[in-house]
Amino acid sequence: MSHLFPTYARWEVEPQSAKGAYITATDGKKYLDFTSGIGVCNLGHCPPQVEEAVQNQLQRFWHVSNLFPQSAQEQAAKMLADAAGLDKVFFSNSGAEANEAAIKLARKATGRSKVLSFTKSFHGRTFGSMAATGQDKIKHGFGPMLETFVHLPFNDLDAFMQAIDENTAAVILEVIQGEGGINVGSQAFLSGVEKACKANGTLLIIDEIQTGIGRTGKPFAFQHYQLKPDIISVAKGLGSGFPIGAIIGKEELVDAFGPGSHGTTFGGNPLAVSAAIATMETIFTESFLEESNAIGDYLFKKLEDKLSHIAGVNEIRGLGLMIGIEITGNVAGVLSELRSKGLIVLPAGENVVRLLPPLNSKKIEIDQAVELLEETFINQSTAKK
């Protein structure tokens, strides 16, 4: 009997060790991991530069609380702010906490209460971030949601323009919806939202929890669209597996987040911050992002070449190394068969296979994954006939 609440439909694979793009299970079987811990291990499992940084911090101190100034926090904050083109940072423990902080900051800074979000979005499972999420399935059974959140169709600028008003504190969006199906925002929609926010005094919050820290080939996905958000939330890939999140905001928001306005016991933990610094030192370099972009292009073209002709494969979409393969029917059987062949991938909704490989994946790993995907999709297509 397990003493854990059954909140996860766990797979049959129990990891024994992991390194780079591979997980070795307790039964000795080796798996190619194209989940990266759900977009967390962007440098693969146990990258040596992150391990070294954490080991060094382990020998100094593990926790002192945020009552103390910590130079490593200042360094990590500057790296994030510089990469995002913004000014101030608040560290949290997770993406959901980062989005909670972003929503609180926006409401306090504007004095308004209404927040616009979008259907098929995902922003977390705390009460505020759950209310912001545009998926009913994660809200079932928890009673009435917070009333000031309004959900609109994604990529529909007309619907958005009808909803924004003088009481709208913020808009929160993902430029590529991850959990909702790898739905890519259009330039016209995102630019239109940004323009309307500026004109209305509404803050634009961009949730970069899954798309950030190099996942799409730039430090942040909004940079593909030349947007200028007011607040960005990040987490997942920031700490290479150590729990850390953050919001990054504009200088003019600083008065709304003064002493006592918000806080966290563990946010900005020294071990997590040391991991974040080492992670960013690697990913936020021109050469690394160029190589990551090249491998992302290689993967996308290979998928189109090998899969697009297979019956039941409807669309391949995404950006960088965040790719969705939309199929006819439920993905559960596909994921199970792939695991049996030694490839671990994710769902994104009911009918999208999601690929989130390490940003430093090798071509031989890409080739191996695509071969297994092709074989599995052909098998699944044949089985349905």
Coordinates of C-alpha atoms in Angstrom, one line a residue:
M1 CA 0.0 0.0 0.0
S2 CA 1.3 3.4 -0.9
H3 CA 1.1 6.2 1.7
L4 CA 1.0 8.8 -1.0
F5 CA -2.1 10.6 -2.2
P6 CA -2.9 9.2 -5.7
T7 CA -2.7 12.7 -7.3
Y8 CA -0.5 11.4 -10.1
A9 CA -1.2 8.6 -12.7
R10 CA 2.4 7.3 -12.4
W11 CA 4.2 5.4 -15.1
E12 CA 5.6 2.0 -14.7
V13 CA 9.2 3.3 -14.9
E14 CA 11.1 3.9 -11.6
P15 CA 14.3 5.8 -12.1
Q16 CA 17.5 4.5 -10.6
S17 CA 19.9 7.0 -12.1
A18 CA 19.9 9.7 -14.9
K19 CA 22.5 11.4 -16.9
G20 CA 22.2 13.6 -19.9
A21 CA 19.3 12.6 -22.1
Y22 CA 18.9 9.2 -20.5
I23 CA 17.2 7.6 -17.5
T24 CA 18.1 4.2 -16.2
A25 CA 15.3 2.4 -14.4
T26 CA 15.6 0.1 -11.4
D27 CA 15.2 -2.9 -13.6
G28 CA 18.3 -1.8 -15.6
K29 CA 16.4 -0.7 -18.7
K30 CA 17.7 2.6 -20.3
Y31 CA 15.2 5.2 -21.6
L32 CA 15.7 8.2 -23.8
D33 CA 14.0 11.0 -21.9
F34 CA 12.3 13.6 -24.2
T35 CA 10.4 15.1 -21.2
S36 CA 13.3 16.7 -19.5
G37 CA 11.4 16.4 -16.3
I38 CA 8.5 18.3 -17.9
G39 CA 10.7 21.0 -19.3
V40 CA 12.9 21.3 -16.2
C41 CA 16.2 19.6 -17.0
N42 CA 17.0 21.8 -20.0
L43 CA 20.7 20.8 -19.8
G44 CA 19.8 17.2 -19.4
H45 CA 20.0 15.2 -16.2
C46 CA 22.8 16.1 -13.7
P47 CA 24.8 18.6 -15.8
P48 CA 28.3 18.7 -14.3
Q49 CA 28.5 22.5 -14.1
V50 CA 25.3 22.7 -12.1
E51 CA 26.4 19.8 -9.8
E52 CA 29.7 21.6 -9.1
A53 CA 27.9 24.8 -8.2
V54 CA 25.5 23.1 -5.9
Q55 CA 28.3 21.1 -4.2
N56 CA 30.2 24.3 -3.6
Q57 CA 27.2 25.9 -2.0
L58 CA 26.5 22.8 0.1
Q59 CA 29.8 23.3 1.8
R60 CA 28.9 26.9 2.7
F61 CA 25.3 27.0 3.9
W62 CA 21.9 25.6 2.8
H63 CA 19.4 28.1 4.2
V64 CA 19.5 31.3 6.2
S65 CA 16.1 32.9 5.2
N66 CA 15.4 36.0 3.2
L67 CA 16.1 38.3 6.2
F68 CA 19.7 38.2 5.1
P69 CA 21.2 39.8 2.0
Q70 CA 22.6 37.2 -0.3
S71 CA 25.0 38.1 -3.1
A72 CA 24.1 35.0 -5.1
Q73 CA 20.5 36.1 -5.2
E74 CA 21.5 39.5 -6.5
Q75 CA 23.7 37.8 -9.2
A76 CA 20.9 35.5 -10.3
A77 CA 18.4 38.4 -10.3
K78 CA 20.6 40.5 -12.5
M79 CA 21.1 37.6 -15.0
L80 CA 17.4 37.2 -15.3
A81 CA 16.6 40.9 -15.6
D82 CA 19.3 41.4 -18.2
A83 CA 18.2 38.5 -20.2
A84 CA 14.6 39.6 -20.1
G85 CA 15.2 43.3 -20.6
L86 CA 13.5 44.1 -17.3
D87 CA 14.6 45.3 -13.9
K88 CA 13.4 43.6 -10.7
V89 CA 13.1 40.0 -9.6
F90 CA 11.2 38.1 -6.8
F91 CA 12.3 34.5 -6.2
S92 CA 9.7 31.8 -5.4
N93 CA 9.8 28.0 -5.1
S94 CA 7.8 27.1 -8.2
G95 CA 5.9 28.3 -11.3
A96 CA 2.5 28.3 -9.5
E97 CA 4.0 30.5 -6.8
A98 CA 5.5 32.8 -9.4
N99 CA 2.2 33.3 -11.1
E100 CA 0.5 33.9 -7.7
A101 CA 3.1 36.6 -7.1
A102 CA 2.6 38.1 -10.6
I103 CA -1.2 38.3 -10.1
K104 CA -0.8 39.9 -6.7
L105 CA 1.7 42.4 -7.9
A106 CA -0.5 43.4 -10.9
R107 CA -3.6 43.9 -8.8
K108 CA -1.8 45.9 -6.2
A109 CA 0.1 48.0 -8.7
T110 CA -3.0 48.9 -10.7
G111 CA -5.6 49.0 -8.0
R112 CA -7.8 46.9 -10.3
S113 CA -9.1 43.4 -9.9
K114 CA -10.1 41.8 -13.2
V115 CA -7.6 39.5 -14.9
L116 CA -8.0 38.1 -18.4
S117 CA -6.7 34.7 -19.3
F118 CA -7.3 32.2 -22.2
T119 CA -8.9 28.9 -22.7
K120 CA -6.5 25.9 -22.8
S121 CA -4.0 27.9 -20.7
F122 CA -2.2 26.4 -17.7
H123 CA -0.8 28.6 -14.9
G124 CA -0.7 26.3 -11.9
R125 CA -2.7 24.6 -9.2
T126 CA -2.8 27.0 -6.3
F127 CA -6.1 28.8 -6.0
G128 CA -5.2 31.9 -7.8
S129 CA -3.2 30.3 -10.6
M130 CA -5.9 27.6 -10.9
A131 CA -8.5 30.3 -11.4
A132 CA -6.3 31.9 -14.1
T133 CA -6.0 28.5 -15.9
G134 CA -8.4 28.0 -18.8
Q135 CA -9.0 24.3 -18.3
D136 CA -12.0 23.1 -16.4
K137 CA -10.6 19.7 -15.7
I138 CA -8.1 21.0 -13.1
K139 CA -10.9 22.9 -11.3
H140 CA -13.4 20.0 -10.9
G141 CA -14.5 19.5 -7.3
F142 CA -12.9 22.5 -5.8
G143 CA -16.0 24.7 -5.7
P144 CA -16.4 28.3 -7.0
M145 CA -13.3 29.9 -8.5
L146 CA -12.2 33.5 -7.9
E147 CA -14.7 35.6 -9.7
T148 CA -12.4 38.2 -11.2
F149 CA -10.8 35.9 -13.8
V150 CA -12.2 35.9 -17.3
H151 CA -11.2 33.3 -19.9
L152 CA -11.2 34.1 -23.6
P153 CA -10.4 32.1 -26.8
F154 CA -6.7 32.1 -27.5
N155 CA -5.6 33.8 -30.7
D156 CA -8.9 35.7 -31.0
L157 CA -8.1 39.4 -30.8
D158 CA -11.7 40.5 -31.4
A159 CA -12.9 38.6 -28.3
F160 CA -10.0 40.1 -26.3
M161 CA -10.8 43.7 -27.4
Q162 CA -14.4 43.3 -26.2
A163 CA -13.3 42.0 -22.8
I164 CA -10.6 44.5 -21.8
D165 CA -11.9 47.4 -19.8
E166 CA -11.0 50.0 -17.2
N167 CA -11.1 47.4 -14.4
T168 CA -8.7 45.0 -16.1
A169 CA -5.6 44.8 -13.9
A170 CA -3.7 42.3 -16.1
V171 CA -3.6 39.9 -18.9
I172 CA -1.8 36.6 -18.3
L173 CA -0.8 34.4 -21.2
E174 CA 1.6 31.9 -22.6
V175 CA 2.9 32.8 -26.0
I176 CA 3.0 29.0 -26.6
Q177 CA 0.4 27.1 -24.6
G178 CA 2.3 24.0 -23.2
E179 CA -0.1 21.9 -21.2
G180 CA -3.0 23.0 -23.5
G181 CA -1.6 21.4 -26.6
I182 CA 1.5 23.3 -27.9
N183 CA -0.8 26.1 -29.2
V184 CA 1.4 28.8 -30.8
G185 CA 0.3 32.4 -30.5
S186 CA 0.1 34.5 -33.7
Q187 CA 2.1 37.6 -34.1
A188 CA -1.0 39.7 -34.8
F189 CA -2.8 38.4 -31.7
L190 CA 0.1 38.9 -29.3
S191 CA 1.0 42.3 -30.7
G192 CA -2.6 43.4 -30.5
V193 CA -2.9 42.3 -26.9
E194 CA 0.2 44.1 -26.0
K195 CA -0.9 47.3 -27.7
A196 CA -4.4 47.2 -26.0
C197 CA -2.8 46.6 -22.6
K198 CA -0.5 49.7 -23.0
A199 CA -3.4 51.9 -24.1
N200 CA -5.6 50.7 -21.2
G201 CA -3.1 50.8 -18.4
T202 CA -3.4 47.0 -18.1
L203 CA -0.3 45.0 -17.2
L204 CA 0.9 42.3 -19.5
I205 CA 2.0 39.1 -17.7
I206 CA 3.7 36.5 -19.8
D207 CA 4.0 33.1 -18.3
E208 CA 7.4 31.7 -19.4
I209 CA 7.4 28.8 -17.0
Q210 CA 7.6 26.2 -19.7
T211 CA 8.8 28.3 -22.6
G212 CA 11.6 30.2 -20.8
I213 CA 15.3 29.6 -20.1
G214 CA 16.1 28.8 -23.7
R215 CA 13.4 26.2 -24.5
T216 CA 12.3 27.9 -27.7
G217 CA 15.8 29.0 -28.9
K218 CA 15.8 32.4 -27.2
P219 CA 16.1 33.1 -23.5
F220 CA 12.4 33.8 -23.4
A221 CA 9.7 32.9 -26.0
F222 CA 8.2 36.4 -26.0
Q223 CA 11.4 37.6 -27.6
H224 CA 10.5 35.9 -30.9
Y225 CA 7.5 38.3 -31.1
Q226 CA 9.3 41.6 -30.1
L227 CA 7.0 42.0 -27.1
K228 CA 7.6 44.1 -24.0
P229 CA 5.8 42.5 -21.1
D230 CA 5.4 44.2 -17.7
I231 CA 5.9 41.0 -15.7
I232 CA 7.4 37.6 -16.7
S233 CA 7.0 34.4 -14.6
V234 CA 9.7 31.7 -14.9
A235 CA 10.4 28.4 -13.2
K236 CA 10.9 24.9 -14.6
G237 CA 14.2 25.2 -16.6
L238 CA 15.7 27.8 -14.3
G239 CA 17.2 25.5 -11.7
S240 CA 18.0 22.3 -13.7
G241 CA 15.8 20.3 -11.3
F242 CA 16.2 22.3 -8.2
P243 CA 12.9 24.0 -7.1
I244 CA 13.0 27.6 -8.0
G245 CA 10.7 30.1 -9.7
A246 CA 10.7 33.9 -10.2
I247 CA 8.9 36.9 -11.5
I248 CA 10.7 39.5 -13.4
G249 CA 9.2 43.0 -13.6
K250 CA 9.6 46.6 -14.6
E251 CA 11.2 49.2 -12.3
E252 CA 7.9 51.2 -11.9
L253 CA 6.3 48.2 -10.1
V254 CA 8.8 48.3 -7.2
D255 CA 6.6 50.4 -4.9
A256 CA 3.9 47.8 -5.0
F257 CA 6.2 45.1 -3.7
G258 CA 7.9 46.7 -0.7
P259 CA 8.7 45.2 2.7
G260 CA 5.9 43.0 4.1
S261 CA 3.9 43.0 0.8
H262 CA 4.9 39.5 -0.2
G263 CA 7.2 36.8 1.0
T264 CA 8.4 33.2 1.1
T265 CA 10.4 31.1 3.5
F266 CA 12.2 29.0 1.0
G267 CA 12.1 31.1 -2.2
G268 CA 15.6 32.0 -3.4
N269 CA 17.1 29.1 -1.4
P270 CA 20.9 29.2 -1.7
L271 CA 21.2 25.7 -3.3
A272 CA 18.5 26.5 -5.9
V273 CA 20.0 29.9 -6.7
S274 CA 23.4 28.3 -7.2
A275 CA 21.9 25.9 -9.6
A276 CA 20.1 28.7 -11.4
I277 CA 23.3 30.7 -11.9
A278 CA 25.1 27.8 -13.3
T279 CA 22.2 27.0 -15.6
M280 CA 21.9 30.5 -16.9
E281 CA 25.7 30.9 -17.4
T282 CA 25.4 28.0 -19.8
I283 CA 22.1 28.6 -21.6
F284 CA 22.2 32.4 -21.9
T285 CA 25.2 32.4 -24.2
E286 CA 25.0 33.1 -28.0
S287 CA 26.9 29.9 -28.9
F288 CA 24.7 27.6 -26.8
L289 CA 21.4 29.1 -28.1
E290 CA 22.7 28.9 -31.7
E291 CA 23.5 25.2 -31.3
S292 CA 20.1 24.6 -29.6
N293 CA 18.3 26.4 -32.4
A294 CA 20.1 24.2 -34.9
I295 CA 19.2 21.0 -33.1
G296 CA 15.6 22.2 -32.8
D297 CA 15.4 22.8 -36.6
Y298 CA 16.9 19.4 -37.2
L299 CA 14.3 17.7 -35.0
F300 CA 11.4 19.6 -36.6
K301 CA 12.4 18.9 -40.1
K302 CA 13.1 15.2 -39.3
L303 CA 9.6 14.9 -37.7
E304 CA 8.0 16.5 -40.8
D305 CA 9.9 14.2 -43.1
K306 CA 9.2 11.0 -41.2
L307 CA 5.8 11.5 -39.7
S308 CA 3.7 13.9 -41.8
H309 CA 2.7 11.2 -44.3
I310 CA 1.4 8.8 -41.6
A311 CA -2.4 8.5 -41.3
G312 CA -3.6 9.9 -38.0
V313 CA -0.7 12.5 -37.7
N314 CA -2.6 15.7 -38.2
E315 CA -0.1 18.5 -37.4
I316 CA 3.5 19.1 -36.1
R317 CA 3.8 22.4 -34.4
G318 CA 5.9 24.3 -31.9
L319 CA 9.1 26.4 -31.6
G320 CA 12.7 25.4 -30.8
L321 CA 12.7 22.3 -28.7
M322 CA 9.1 22.6 -27.6
I323 CA 7.1 20.5 -30.2
G324 CA 3.6 19.0 -30.3
I325 CA 2.4 16.3 -32.6
E326 CA -1.3 16.4 -32.9
I327 CA -2.9 13.0 -33.7
T328 CA -6.3 11.6 -34.3
G329 CA -7.5 9.9 -31.1
N330 CA -6.1 9.7 -27.6
V331 CA -2.3 9.7 -27.0
A332 CA -2.3 7.3 -24.0
G333 CA -1.6 4.3 -26.2
V334 CA 1.1 6.1 -28.1
L335 CA 2.9 7.1 -24.9
S336 CA 2.7 3.6 -23.5
E337 CA 4.1 2.0 -26.6
L338 CA 6.9 4.5 -26.8
R339 CA 7.9 3.8 -23.2
S340 CA 8.0 0.1 -24.0
K341 CA 10.4 0.9 -26.8
G342 CA 12.6 3.0 -24.5
L343 CA 11.4 6.6 -25.3
I344 CA 9.7 8.8 -22.8
V345 CA 7.5 11.7 -24.0
L346 CA 4.6 13.6 -22.7
P347 CA 0.9 14.4 -23.5
A348 CA -0.3 17.9 -24.0
G349 CA -4.1 17.5 -23.7
E350 CA -5.7 14.4 -25.0
N351 CA -4.5 14.2 -28.6
V352 CA -1.1 15.9 -28.7
V353 CA 2.3 14.2 -28.1
R354 CA 4.7 16.7 -26.5
L355 CA 8.4 16.6 -27.0
L356 CA 10.7 18.5 -24.6
P357 CA 14.2 17.1 -25.1
P358 CA 17.3 18.6 -23.5
L359 CA 18.4 21.8 -25.2
N360 CA 21.8 20.2 -25.8
S361 CA 20.5 17.0 -27.4
K362 CA 22.7 15.3 -29.9
K363 CA 21.7 14.4 -33.5
I364 CA 22.1 10.7 -32.7
E365 CA 19.5 11.1 -29.9
I366 CA 17.1 13.0 -32.2
D367 CA 17.5 10.2 -34.8
Q368 CA 16.8 7.5 -32.3
A369 CA 13.7 9.3 -31.0
V370 CA 12.2 10.0 -34.4
E371 CA 12.8 6.4 -35.5
L372 CA 10.8 5.2 -32.5
L373 CA 8.1 7.8 -33.0
E374 CA 7.7 6.8 -36.7
E375 CA 7.5 3.1 -35.9
T376 CA 5.0 3.7 -33.1
F377 CA 2.7 6.0 -35.2
I378 CA 2.7 3.5 -38.0
N379 CA 1.8 0.7 -35.6
Q380 CA -1.0 2.7 -34.0
S381 CA -2.3 3.7 -37.4
T382 CA -2.3 0.1 -38.6
A383 CA -4.0 -1.1 -35.4
K384 CA -7.0 1.3 -36.0
K385 CA -7.7 -0.1 -39.4

